[in-house]
Amino acid sequence: MREIYLAADQENRERKTVNQMRYTDSSRGKNMAKDPAVVRFRGKYLMYYSIPPQPGFHVGWGIGIAASEDLENWEKIADLEESGALEESGICAPGALVYDGKVHLFYQTYGRFEKDAICHAWSEDGIHFTRNATNPIVRAQGTWNNGRAIDADVCIFHGELYLYFATRDPQGQIQMQGVSRAPLDGRFERESWHQCCTEAILKPELLWEQECIEAAATLVRNEKVYMFYAGAYNNCPQQIGVAVSEDGIHFQRMQKEPIVKNGEPGSWNCSESGHPYVFEDEDERVYLFYQGNNDNGESWYLSKVEIGFDGGKPYVKPAEGECFL
């Protein structure tokens, strides 16, 4: 297994361009890493991400773990293996939170369709995780959705935990956002979470969003919750928008166009730029991680841009040596 990880890391080093992160994972036979989540823990950066099934070895999607010293160069260090009947069809799309000296992962089951739900696990080293005995901890409630809950993202806002999830309408066609809330007591158990919306808090309305809003990525700043989100289903193309809320529940879009678009024809992300994750470093610099590809999903790579704020409005900073006209 170590040899497989090292081979993947060599490919990443050869692929990487100057000042532009390109990470993928080939340990399951494809160049594929999706759905990033990044934390700083015990002096290094850890990234959790989805990896694909592997016929004959892995039935469903899984979660990989990579480490970095600089947010640019990543080395795969482990997988989070599936555990128990609930996860036997696969797990993926992790969200991560460092709280009380531990890394908390919020991830989804996969392959159970409308029964897919959010699970929780915690770790003292960021690699070996203990499952929450009450998993799954969050499912979507109400007649406005089909019960499915995926793509968890958790933030601390006004002294409570807010867990954002994607669900679908009762027909399973339109993907949209919901939110649940829990006390900040470190338990994270199922009975602690209470859904605080009776309808979608954000659903597709703009032309480029098509039939899907998913993968909420939240940042708390200036007493507001900024939500970066993926609009449209994978490779349609999926692109990234941004909304803001003063109460963590009611959101307004900050612009009509994507803040991160898919690339020009022939570029590494011409099929999509999607599934964002926001990471604020100890120096308060903010990075938006996301996935992309140029072959309609035959491969997937992870990259990032830096986010700045001007008068409370986020924007993408130019990369080093690059200028925007």
PDB file of C-alpha atoms in Angstrom, residues 44-316:
ATOM      1  CA  LYS A  44       0.456  20.290   9.324  1.00  0.00           C
ATOM      2  CA  TYR A  45      -2.350  20.429   6.815  1.00  0.00           C
ATOM      3  CA  LEU A  46      -4.608  17.444   6.283  1.00  0.00           C
ATOM      4  CA  MET A  47      -6.898  16.976   3.307  1.00  0.00           C
ATOM      5  CA  TYR A  48      -9.778  14.512   3.180  1.00  0.00           C
ATOM      6  CA  TYR A  49     -11.350  13.660  -0.173  1.00  0.00           C
ATOM      7  CA  SER A  50     -13.415  11.098  -2.093  1.00  0.00           C
ATOM      8  CA  ILE A  51     -11.816   8.219  -4.007  1.00  0.00           C
ATOM      9  CA  PRO A  52     -13.655   5.911  -6.455  1.00  0.00           C
ATOM     10  CA  PRO A  53     -14.710   2.259  -6.282  1.00  0.00           C
ATOM     11  CA  GLN A  54     -12.182  -0.297  -7.471  1.00  0.00           C
ATOM     12  CA  PRO A  55     -13.658  -3.472  -9.002  1.00  0.00           C
ATOM     13  CA  GLY A  56     -12.604  -6.554  -7.087  1.00  0.00           C
ATOM     14  CA  PHE A  57     -11.218  -4.573  -4.153  1.00  0.00           C
ATOM     15  CA  HIS A  58     -13.527  -1.715  -3.111  1.00  0.00           C
ATOM     16  CA  VAL A  59     -17.271  -1.963  -3.703  1.00  0.00           C
ATOM     17  CA  GLY A  60     -18.048   1.709  -3.217  1.00  0.00           C
ATOM     18  CA  TRP A  61     -16.559   5.163  -2.904  1.00  0.00           C
ATOM     19  CA  GLY A  62     -14.095   5.805  -0.095  1.00  0.00           C
ATOM     20  CA  ILE A  63     -12.202   8.627   1.611  1.00  0.00           C
ATOM     21  CA  GLY A  64      -8.494   9.315   1.179  1.00  0.00           C
ATOM     22  CA  ILE A  65      -6.244  11.355   3.474  1.00  0.00           C
ATOM     23  CA  ALA A  66      -3.283  13.465   2.332  1.00  0.00           C
ATOM     24  CA  ALA A  67      -0.855  15.696   4.258  1.00  0.00           C
ATOM     25  CA  SER A  68       1.029  18.863   3.340  1.00  0.00           C
ATOM     26  CA  GLU A  69       3.416  21.382   4.838  1.00  0.00           C
ATOM     27  CA  ASP A  70       2.584  24.231   2.449  1.00  0.00           C
ATOM     28  CA  LEU A  71      -0.929  23.683   0.960  1.00  0.00           C
ATOM     29  CA  GLU A  72       0.685  23.086  -2.447  1.00  0.00           C
ATOM     30  CA  ASN A  73       2.478  19.738  -2.259  1.00  0.00           C
ATOM     31  CA  TRP A  74       0.416  16.848  -0.899  1.00  0.00           C
ATOM     32  CA  GLU A  75       1.357  13.298   0.044  1.00  0.00           C
ATOM     33  CA  LYS A  76      -1.220  10.582   0.534  1.00  0.00           C
ATOM     34  CA  ILE A  77      -0.895   9.013   3.973  1.00  0.00           C
ATOM     35  CA  ALA A  78      -3.972   6.836   4.534  1.00  0.00           C
ATOM     36  CA  ASP A  79      -7.520   5.825   3.652  1.00  0.00           C
ATOM     37  CA  LEU A  80     -10.531   5.965   5.927  1.00  0.00           C
ATOM     38  CA  GLU A  81     -11.908   2.467   5.464  1.00  0.00           C
ATOM     39  CA  GLU A  82     -15.629   1.738   5.460  1.00  0.00           C
ATOM     40  CA  SER A  83     -17.009   0.377   8.735  1.00  0.00           C
ATOM     41  CA  GLY A  84     -20.150  -1.661   9.372  1.00  0.00           C
ATOM     42  CA  ALA A  85     -23.325  -2.311   7.410  1.00  0.00           C
ATOM     43  CA  LEU A  86     -24.235   1.367   7.185  1.00  0.00           C
ATOM     44  CA  GLU A  87     -21.072   2.124   5.184  1.00  0.00           C
ATOM     45  CA  GLU A  88     -20.726  -1.082   3.178  1.00  0.00           C
ATOM     46  CA  SER A  89     -21.939   0.544  -0.075  1.00  0.00           C
ATOM     47  CA  GLY A  90     -19.432   3.365   0.280  1.00  0.00           C
ATOM     48  CA  ILE A  91     -18.637   6.670   1.997  1.00  0.00           C
ATOM     49  CA  CYS A  92     -17.536   9.992   0.523  1.00  0.00           C
ATOM     50  CA  ALA A  93     -17.806  13.811   0.455  1.00  0.00           C
ATOM     51  CA  PRO A  94     -16.173  14.579   3.818  1.00  0.00           C
ATOM     52  CA  GLY A  95     -16.471  17.848   5.699  1.00  0.00           C
ATOM     53  CA  ALA A  96     -13.944  18.529   8.473  1.00  0.00           C
ATOM     54  CA  LEU A  97     -13.834  20.528  11.683  1.00  0.00           C
ATOM     55  CA  VAL A  98     -11.104  20.840  14.318  1.00  0.00           C
ATOM     56  CA  TYR A  99     -12.705  21.169  17.734  1.00  0.00           C
ATOM     57  CA  ASP A 100     -11.530  20.379  21.273  1.00  0.00           C
ATOM     58  CA  GLY A 101      -8.189  18.975  20.074  1.00  0.00           C
ATOM     59  CA  LYS A 102      -9.748  16.514  17.626  1.00  0.00           C
ATOM     60  CA  VAL A 103     -10.543  16.299  13.935  1.00  0.00           C
ATOM     61  CA  HIS A 104     -14.235  15.711  13.358  1.00  0.00           C
ATOM     62  CA  LEU A 105     -15.324  14.329   9.988  1.00  0.00           C
ATOM     63  CA  PHE A 106     -18.870  14.662   8.687  1.00  0.00           C
ATOM     64  CA  TYR A 107     -19.310  12.408   5.666  1.00  0.00           C
ATOM     65  CA  GLN A 108     -22.089  10.714   3.750  1.00  0.00           C
ATOM     66  CA  THR A 109     -23.015   7.168   2.985  1.00  0.00           C
ATOM     67  CA  TYR A 110     -23.168   6.447  -0.736  1.00  0.00           C
ATOM     68  CA  GLY A 111     -25.182   4.087  -2.920  1.00  0.00           C
ATOM     69  CA  ARG A 112     -28.294   4.080  -0.712  1.00  0.00           C
ATOM     70  CA  PHE A 113     -30.028   6.783  -2.781  1.00  0.00           C
ATOM     71  CA  GLU A 114     -32.787   8.495  -0.771  1.00  0.00           C
ATOM     72  CA  LYS A 115     -31.526   6.683   2.357  1.00  0.00           C
ATOM     73  CA  ASP A 116     -28.057   8.245   2.125  1.00  0.00           C
ATOM     74  CA  ALA A 117     -27.359  10.290   5.253  1.00  0.00           C
ATOM     75  CA  ILE A 118     -24.663  12.164   7.159  1.00  0.00           C
ATOM     76  CA  CYS A 119     -22.335  10.300   9.532  1.00  0.00           C
ATOM     77  CA  HIS A 120     -19.742  11.546  12.018  1.00  0.00           C
ATOM     78  CA  ALA A 121     -16.368  10.257  13.203  1.00  0.00           C
ATOM     79  CA  TRP A 122     -13.595  11.795  15.287  1.00  0.00           C
ATOM     80  CA  SER A 123      -9.834  11.384  15.580  1.00  0.00           C
ATOM     81  CA  GLU A 124      -7.033  12.455  17.896  1.00  0.00           C
ATOM     82  CA  ASP A 125      -4.349  12.117  15.190  1.00  0.00           C
ATOM     83  CA  GLY A 126      -6.329  13.020  12.072  1.00  0.00           C
ATOM     84  CA  ILE A 127      -5.821   9.537  10.597  1.00  0.00           C
ATOM     85  CA  HIS A 128      -7.492   6.925  12.809  1.00  0.00           C
ATOM     86  CA  PHE A 129     -11.168   7.635  13.391  1.00  0.00           C
ATOM     87  CA  THR A 130     -13.789   6.470  15.870  1.00  0.00           C
ATOM     88  CA  ARG A 131     -17.361   6.320  14.578  1.00  0.00           C
ATOM     89  CA  ASN A 132     -20.219   8.065  16.318  1.00  0.00           C
ATOM     90  CA  ALA A 133     -22.361   5.330  17.848  1.00  0.00           C
ATOM     91  CA  THR A 134     -25.546   7.165  16.805  1.00  0.00           C
ATOM     92  CA  ASN A 135     -24.715   7.278  13.055  1.00  0.00           C
ATOM     93  CA  PRO A 136     -26.272   8.435  10.862  1.00  0.00           C
ATOM     94  CA  ILE A 137     -26.589  11.723  12.693  1.00  0.00           C
ATOM     95  CA  VAL A 138     -28.535  13.781  10.116  1.00  0.00           C
ATOM     96  CA  ARG A 139     -31.196  13.015   7.533  1.00  0.00           C
ATOM     97  CA  ALA A 140     -33.368  15.541   5.755  1.00  0.00           C
ATOM     98  CA  GLN A 141     -36.814  15.987   7.296  1.00  0.00           C
ATOM     99  CA  GLY A 142     -40.095  17.281   5.840  1.00  0.00           C
ATOM    100  CA  THR A 143     -42.317  16.748   2.816  1.00  0.00           C
ATOM    101  CA  TRP A 144     -40.316  19.237   0.719  1.00  0.00           C
ATOM    102  CA  ASN A 145     -37.470  16.721   0.257  1.00  0.00           C
ATOM    103  CA  ASN A 146     -36.906  12.997  -0.274  1.00  0.00           C
ATOM    104  CA  GLY A 147     -35.029  12.386   2.989  1.00  0.00           C
ATOM    105  CA  ARG A 148     -31.561  12.239   1.463  1.00  0.00           C
ATOM    106  CA  ALA A 149     -28.744  14.221   3.120  1.00  0.00           C
ATOM    107  CA  ILE A 150     -25.280  14.447   1.528  1.00  0.00           C
ATOM    108  CA  ASP A 151     -22.309  16.844   1.177  1.00  0.00           C
ATOM    109  CA  ALA A 152     -22.065  17.941   4.817  1.00  0.00           C
ATOM    110  CA  ASP A 153     -20.279  21.116   5.854  1.00  0.00           C
ATOM    111  CA  VAL A 154     -20.145  22.260   9.482  1.00  0.00           C
ATOM    112  CA  CYS A 155     -19.295  25.644  10.978  1.00  0.00           C
ATOM    113  CA  ILE A 156     -19.501  27.254  14.425  1.00  0.00           C
ATOM    114  CA  PHE A 157     -21.793  30.280  14.387  1.00  0.00           C
ATOM    115  CA  HIS A 158     -23.163  32.213  17.380  1.00  0.00           C
ATOM    116  CA  GLY A 159     -21.937  29.489  19.743  1.00  0.00           C
ATOM    117  CA  GLU A 160     -23.706  26.610  17.959  1.00  0.00           C
ATOM    118  CA  LEU A 161     -22.898  24.071  15.273  1.00  0.00           C
ATOM    119  CA  TYR A 162     -24.542  24.537  11.888  1.00  0.00           C
ATOM    120  CA  LEU A 163     -24.505  21.538   9.542  1.00  0.00           C
ATOM    121  CA  TYR A 164     -25.362  22.276   5.923  1.00  0.00           C
ATOM    122  CA  PHE A 165     -26.431  19.425   3.675  1.00  0.00           C
ATOM    123  CA  ALA A 166     -27.713  18.829   0.163  1.00  0.00           C
ATOM    124  CA  THR A 167     -31.002  17.040  -0.396  1.00  0.00           C
ATOM    125  CA  ARG A 168     -33.422  16.529  -3.285  1.00  0.00           C
ATOM    126  CA  ASP A 169     -37.043  17.289  -3.953  1.00  0.00           C
ATOM    127  CA  PRO A 170     -39.577  14.447  -3.460  1.00  0.00           C
ATOM    128  CA  GLN A 171     -39.143  13.420  -7.111  1.00  0.00           C
ATOM    129  CA  GLY A 172     -35.365  13.139  -6.639  1.00  0.00           C
ATOM    130  CA  GLN A 173     -34.667  15.592  -9.448  1.00  0.00           C
ATOM    131  CA  ILE A 174     -33.734  18.978  -7.976  1.00  0.00           C
ATOM    132  CA  GLN A 175     -30.778  19.209  -5.582  1.00  0.00           C
ATOM    133  CA  MET A 176     -30.964  21.951  -2.923  1.00  0.00           C
ATOM    134  CA  GLN A 177     -29.636  23.008   0.470  1.00  0.00           C
ATOM    135  CA  GLY A 178     -30.880  22.396   4.017  1.00  0.00           C
ATOM    136  CA  VAL A 179     -29.431  23.065   7.483  1.00  0.00           C
ATOM    137  CA  SER A 180     -29.511  21.510  10.941  1.00  0.00           C
ATOM    138  CA  ARG A 181     -28.214  22.932  14.207  1.00  0.00           C
ATOM    139  CA  ALA A 182     -26.760  21.435  17.392  1.00  0.00           C
ATOM    140  CA  PRO A 183     -25.335  22.692  20.711  1.00  0.00           C
ATOM    141  CA  LEU A 184     -21.576  23.132  20.834  1.00  0.00           C
ATOM    142  CA  ASP A 185     -21.096  20.426  23.465  1.00  0.00           C
ATOM    143  CA  GLY A 186     -18.734  18.087  21.594  1.00  0.00           C
ATOM    144  CA  ARG A 187     -21.222  15.217  21.437  1.00  0.00           C
ATOM    145  CA  PHE A 188     -22.444  15.501  17.833  1.00  0.00           C
ATOM    146  CA  GLU A 189     -25.000  12.749  18.487  1.00  0.00           C
ATOM    147  CA  ARG A 190     -28.140  12.245  16.422  1.00  0.00           C
ATOM    148  CA  GLU A 191     -30.535  13.571  19.048  1.00  0.00           C
ATOM    149  CA  SER A 192     -28.502  16.792  19.311  1.00  0.00           C
ATOM    150  CA  TRP A 193     -29.261  17.871  15.743  1.00  0.00           C
ATOM    151  CA  HIS A 194     -32.435  19.763  14.911  1.00  0.00           C
ATOM    152  CA  GLN A 195     -33.323  20.828  11.399  1.00  0.00           C
ATOM    153  CA  CYS A 196     -33.936  24.572  11.333  1.00  0.00           C
ATOM    154  CA  CYS A 197     -35.575  24.965   7.942  1.00  0.00           C
ATOM    155  CA  THR A 198     -38.983  23.910   6.613  1.00  0.00           C
ATOM    156  CA  GLU A 199     -38.006  24.495   2.996  1.00  0.00           C
ATOM    157  CA  ALA A 200     -34.807  24.745   0.996  1.00  0.00           C
ATOM    158  CA  ILE A 201     -32.483  27.506   2.204  1.00  0.00           C
ATOM    159  CA  LEU A 202     -30.959  27.736  -1.280  1.00  0.00           C
ATOM    160  CA  LYS A 203     -32.206  26.068  -4.457  1.00  0.00           C
ATOM    161  CA  PRO A 204     -31.327  26.489  -8.130  1.00  0.00           C
ATOM    162  CA  GLU A 205     -32.726  29.640  -9.715  1.00  0.00           C
ATOM    163  CA  LEU A 206     -30.040  31.025 -12.008  1.00  0.00           C
ATOM    164  CA  LEU A 207     -29.559  29.627 -15.495  1.00  0.00           C
ATOM    165  CA  TRP A 208     -26.040  28.334 -14.810  1.00  0.00           C
ATOM    166  CA  GLU A 209     -27.212  26.502 -11.646  1.00  0.00           C
ATOM    167  CA  GLN A 210     -29.496  24.307 -13.788  1.00  0.00           C
ATOM    168  CA  GLU A 211     -31.107  21.682 -11.480  1.00  0.00           C
ATOM    169  CA  CYS A 212     -28.580  21.510  -8.654  1.00  0.00           C
ATOM    170  CA  ILE A 213     -27.138  23.396  -5.721  1.00  0.00           C
ATOM    171  CA  GLU A 214     -24.886  21.203  -3.557  1.00  0.00           C
ATOM    172  CA  ALA A 215     -21.593  21.051  -1.654  1.00  0.00           C
ATOM    173  CA  ALA A 216     -22.034  24.007   0.694  1.00  0.00           C
ATOM    174  CA  ALA A 217     -18.695  25.410   1.887  1.00  0.00           C
ATOM    175  CA  THR A 218     -19.105  27.904   4.711  1.00  0.00           C
ATOM    176  CA  LEU A 219     -16.937  30.610   6.223  1.00  0.00           C
ATOM    177  CA  VAL A 220     -17.913  32.663   9.268  1.00  0.00           C
ATOM    178  CA  ARG A 221     -16.655  36.234   9.001  1.00  0.00           C
ATOM    179  CA  ASN A 222     -17.925  39.608  10.261  1.00  0.00           C
ATOM    180  CA  GLU A 223     -20.899  37.994  12.039  1.00  0.00           C
ATOM    181  CA  LYS A 224     -22.081  36.464   8.778  1.00  0.00           C
ATOM    182  CA  VAL A 225     -22.000  33.045   7.157  1.00  0.00           C
ATOM    183  CA  TYR A 226     -20.605  33.050   3.626  1.00  0.00           C
ATOM    184  CA  MET A 227     -21.627  29.986   1.638  1.00  0.00           C
ATOM    185  CA  PHE A 228     -19.722  28.966  -1.459  1.00  0.00           C
ATOM    186  CA  TYR A 229     -21.719  26.330  -3.312  1.00  0.00           C
ATOM    187  CA  ALA A 230     -21.641  24.154  -6.427  1.00  0.00           C
ATOM    188  CA  GLY A 231     -24.234  24.950  -9.075  1.00  0.00           C
ATOM    189  CA  ALA A 232     -25.366  22.341 -11.660  1.00  0.00           C
ATOM    190  CA  TYR A 233     -24.627  18.629 -11.564  1.00  0.00           C
ATOM    191  CA  ASN A 234     -21.137  17.297 -12.309  1.00  0.00           C
ATOM    192  CA  ASN A 235     -19.703  18.255 -15.697  1.00  0.00           C
ATOM    193  CA  CYS A 236     -22.844  20.115 -16.880  1.00  0.00           C
ATOM    194  CA  PRO A 237     -20.591  22.121 -16.167  1.00  0.00           C
ATOM    195  CA  GLN A 238     -20.605  22.524 -12.396  1.00  0.00           C
ATOM    196  CA  GLN A 239     -19.355  25.943 -11.261  1.00  0.00           C
ATOM    197  CA  ILE A 240     -19.087  27.751  -7.917  1.00  0.00           C
ATOM    198  CA  GLY A 241     -21.343  30.513  -6.600  1.00  0.00           C
ATOM    199  CA  VAL A 242     -21.472  32.429  -3.326  1.00  0.00           C
ATOM    200  CA  ALA A 243     -24.268  33.523  -0.969  1.00  0.00           C
ATOM    201  CA  VAL A 244     -24.356  35.168   2.474  1.00  0.00           C
ATOM    202  CA  SER A 245     -26.536  35.000   5.595  1.00  0.00           C
ATOM    203  CA  GLU A 246     -26.810  37.004   8.798  1.00  0.00           C
ATOM    204  CA  ASP A 247     -28.569  34.212  10.731  1.00  0.00           C
ATOM    205  CA  GLY A 248     -27.045  31.073   9.187  1.00  0.00           C
ATOM    206  CA  ILE A 249     -30.413  30.038   7.718  1.00  0.00           C
ATOM    207  CA  HIS A 250     -31.649  32.629   5.230  1.00  0.00           C
ATOM    208  CA  PHE A 251     -29.196  33.175   2.366  1.00  0.00           C
ATOM    209  CA  GLN A 252     -28.952  35.709  -0.429  1.00  0.00           C
ATOM    210  CA  ARG A 253     -26.754  35.311  -3.483  1.00  0.00           C
ATOM    211  CA  MET A 254     -23.947  37.855  -3.644  1.00  0.00           C
ATOM    212  CA  GLN A 255     -23.665  37.779  -7.433  1.00  0.00           C
ATOM    213  CA  LYS A 256     -25.485  36.272 -10.394  1.00  0.00           C
ATOM    214  CA  GLU A 257     -22.414  34.793 -12.061  1.00  0.00           C
ATOM    215  CA  PRO A 258     -20.122  32.066 -10.664  1.00  0.00           C
ATOM    216  CA  ILE A 259     -17.204  33.264  -8.568  1.00  0.00           C
ATOM    217  CA  VAL A 260     -15.186  30.307  -9.952  1.00  0.00           C
ATOM    218  CA  LYS A 261     -16.076  29.171 -13.477  1.00  0.00           C
ATOM    219  CA  ASN A 262     -15.100  26.113 -15.445  1.00  0.00           C
ATOM    220  CA  GLY A 263     -12.031  26.597 -17.613  1.00  0.00           C
ATOM    221  CA  GLU A 264     -11.650  27.478 -21.258  1.00  0.00           C
ATOM    222  CA  PRO A 265     -11.676  24.632 -23.839  1.00  0.00           C
ATOM    223  CA  GLY A 266      -8.529  22.521 -23.489  1.00  0.00           C
ATOM    224  CA  SER A 267      -7.763  23.650 -19.937  1.00  0.00           C
ATOM    225  CA  TRP A 268      -7.444  21.214 -17.018  1.00  0.00           C
ATOM    226  CA  ASN A 269     -10.912  22.158 -15.676  1.00  0.00           C
ATOM    227  CA  CYS A 270     -12.887  22.776 -18.867  1.00  0.00           C
ATOM    228  CA  SER A 271     -15.445  20.120 -17.853  1.00  0.00           C
ATOM    229  CA  GLU A 272     -16.097  21.780 -14.494  1.00  0.00           C
ATOM    230  CA  SER A 273     -14.881  23.618 -11.417  1.00  0.00           C
ATOM    231  CA  GLY A 274     -16.979  22.212  -8.598  1.00  0.00           C
ATOM    232  CA  HIS A 275     -17.555  20.921  -5.078  1.00  0.00           C
ATOM    233  CA  PRO A 276     -15.834  23.724  -3.108  1.00  0.00           C
ATOM    234  CA  TYR A 277     -14.406  23.755   0.404  1.00  0.00           C
ATOM    235  CA  VAL A 278     -13.344  26.881   2.310  1.00  0.00           C
ATOM    236  CA  PHE A 279     -10.280  26.808   4.558  1.00  0.00           C
ATOM    237  CA  GLU A 280      -9.124  29.746   6.682  1.00  0.00           C
ATOM    238  CA  ASP A 281      -5.511  29.388   7.796  1.00  0.00           C
ATOM    239  CA  GLU A 282      -4.003  30.597  11.063  1.00  0.00           C
ATOM    240  CA  ASP A 283      -2.846  33.807   9.336  1.00  0.00           C
ATOM    241  CA  GLU A 284      -6.490  34.467   8.304  1.00  0.00           C
ATOM    242  CA  ARG A 285      -5.773  33.871   4.627  1.00  0.00           C
ATOM    243  CA  VAL A 286      -8.740  32.124   3.002  1.00  0.00           C
ATOM    244  CA  TYR A 287      -8.473  29.393   0.363  1.00  0.00           C
ATOM    245  CA  LEU A 288     -11.193  27.852  -1.754  1.00  0.00           C
ATOM    246  CA  PHE A 289     -10.405  24.243  -2.665  1.00  0.00           C
ATOM    247  CA  TYR A 290     -12.342  22.630  -5.482  1.00  0.00           C
ATOM    248  CA  GLN A 291     -12.384  19.756  -7.978  1.00  0.00           C
ATOM    249  CA  GLY A 292     -12.009  19.878 -11.751  1.00  0.00           C
ATOM    250  CA  ASN A 293     -11.369  17.800 -14.855  1.00  0.00           C
ATOM    251  CA  ASN A 294     -11.251  18.072 -18.647  1.00  0.00           C
ATOM    252  CA  ASP A 295     -12.566  14.652 -19.680  1.00  0.00           C
ATOM    253  CA  ASN A 296     -16.171  14.688 -18.463  1.00  0.00           C
ATOM    254  CA  GLY A 297     -15.344  12.865 -15.224  1.00  0.00           C
ATOM    255  CA  GLU A 298     -12.957  10.156 -16.396  1.00  0.00           C
ATOM    256  CA  SER A 299     -10.443  11.742 -14.015  1.00  0.00           C
ATOM    257  CA  TRP A 300     -10.629  14.324 -11.188  1.00  0.00           C
ATOM    258  CA  TYR A 301      -8.084  16.720  -9.744  1.00  0.00           C
ATOM    259  CA  LEU A 302      -8.086  19.044  -6.744  1.00  0.00           C
ATOM    260  CA  SER A 303      -6.862  22.627  -6.830  1.00  0.00           C
ATOM    261  CA  LYS A 304      -7.386  25.880  -4.949  1.00  0.00           C
ATOM    262  CA  VAL A 305      -7.580  29.647  -5.272  1.00  0.00           C
ATOM    263  CA  GLU A 306      -7.106  32.311  -2.627  1.00  0.00           C
ATOM    264  CA  ILE A 307     -10.140  34.381  -1.655  1.00  0.00           C
ATOM    265  CA  GLY A 308      -9.954  38.039  -0.684  1.00  0.00           C
ATOM    266  CA  PHE A 309     -12.655  40.387   0.610  1.00  0.00           C
ATOM    267  CA  ASP A 310     -13.415  43.886  -0.577  1.00  0.00           C
ATOM    268  CA  GLY A 311     -16.080  45.688   1.414  1.00  0.00           C
ATOM    269  CA  GLY A 312     -17.394  42.352   2.656  1.00  0.00           C
ATOM    270  CA  LYS A 313     -17.637  40.880  -0.847  1.00  0.00           C
ATOM    271  CA  PRO A 314     -15.425  37.896  -1.670  1.00  0.00           C
ATOM    272  CA  TYR A 315     -13.326  37.725  -4.825  1.00  0.00           C
ATOM    273  CA  VAL A 316     -10.669  35.411  -6.262  1.00  0.00           C
TER     274      VAL A 316
END
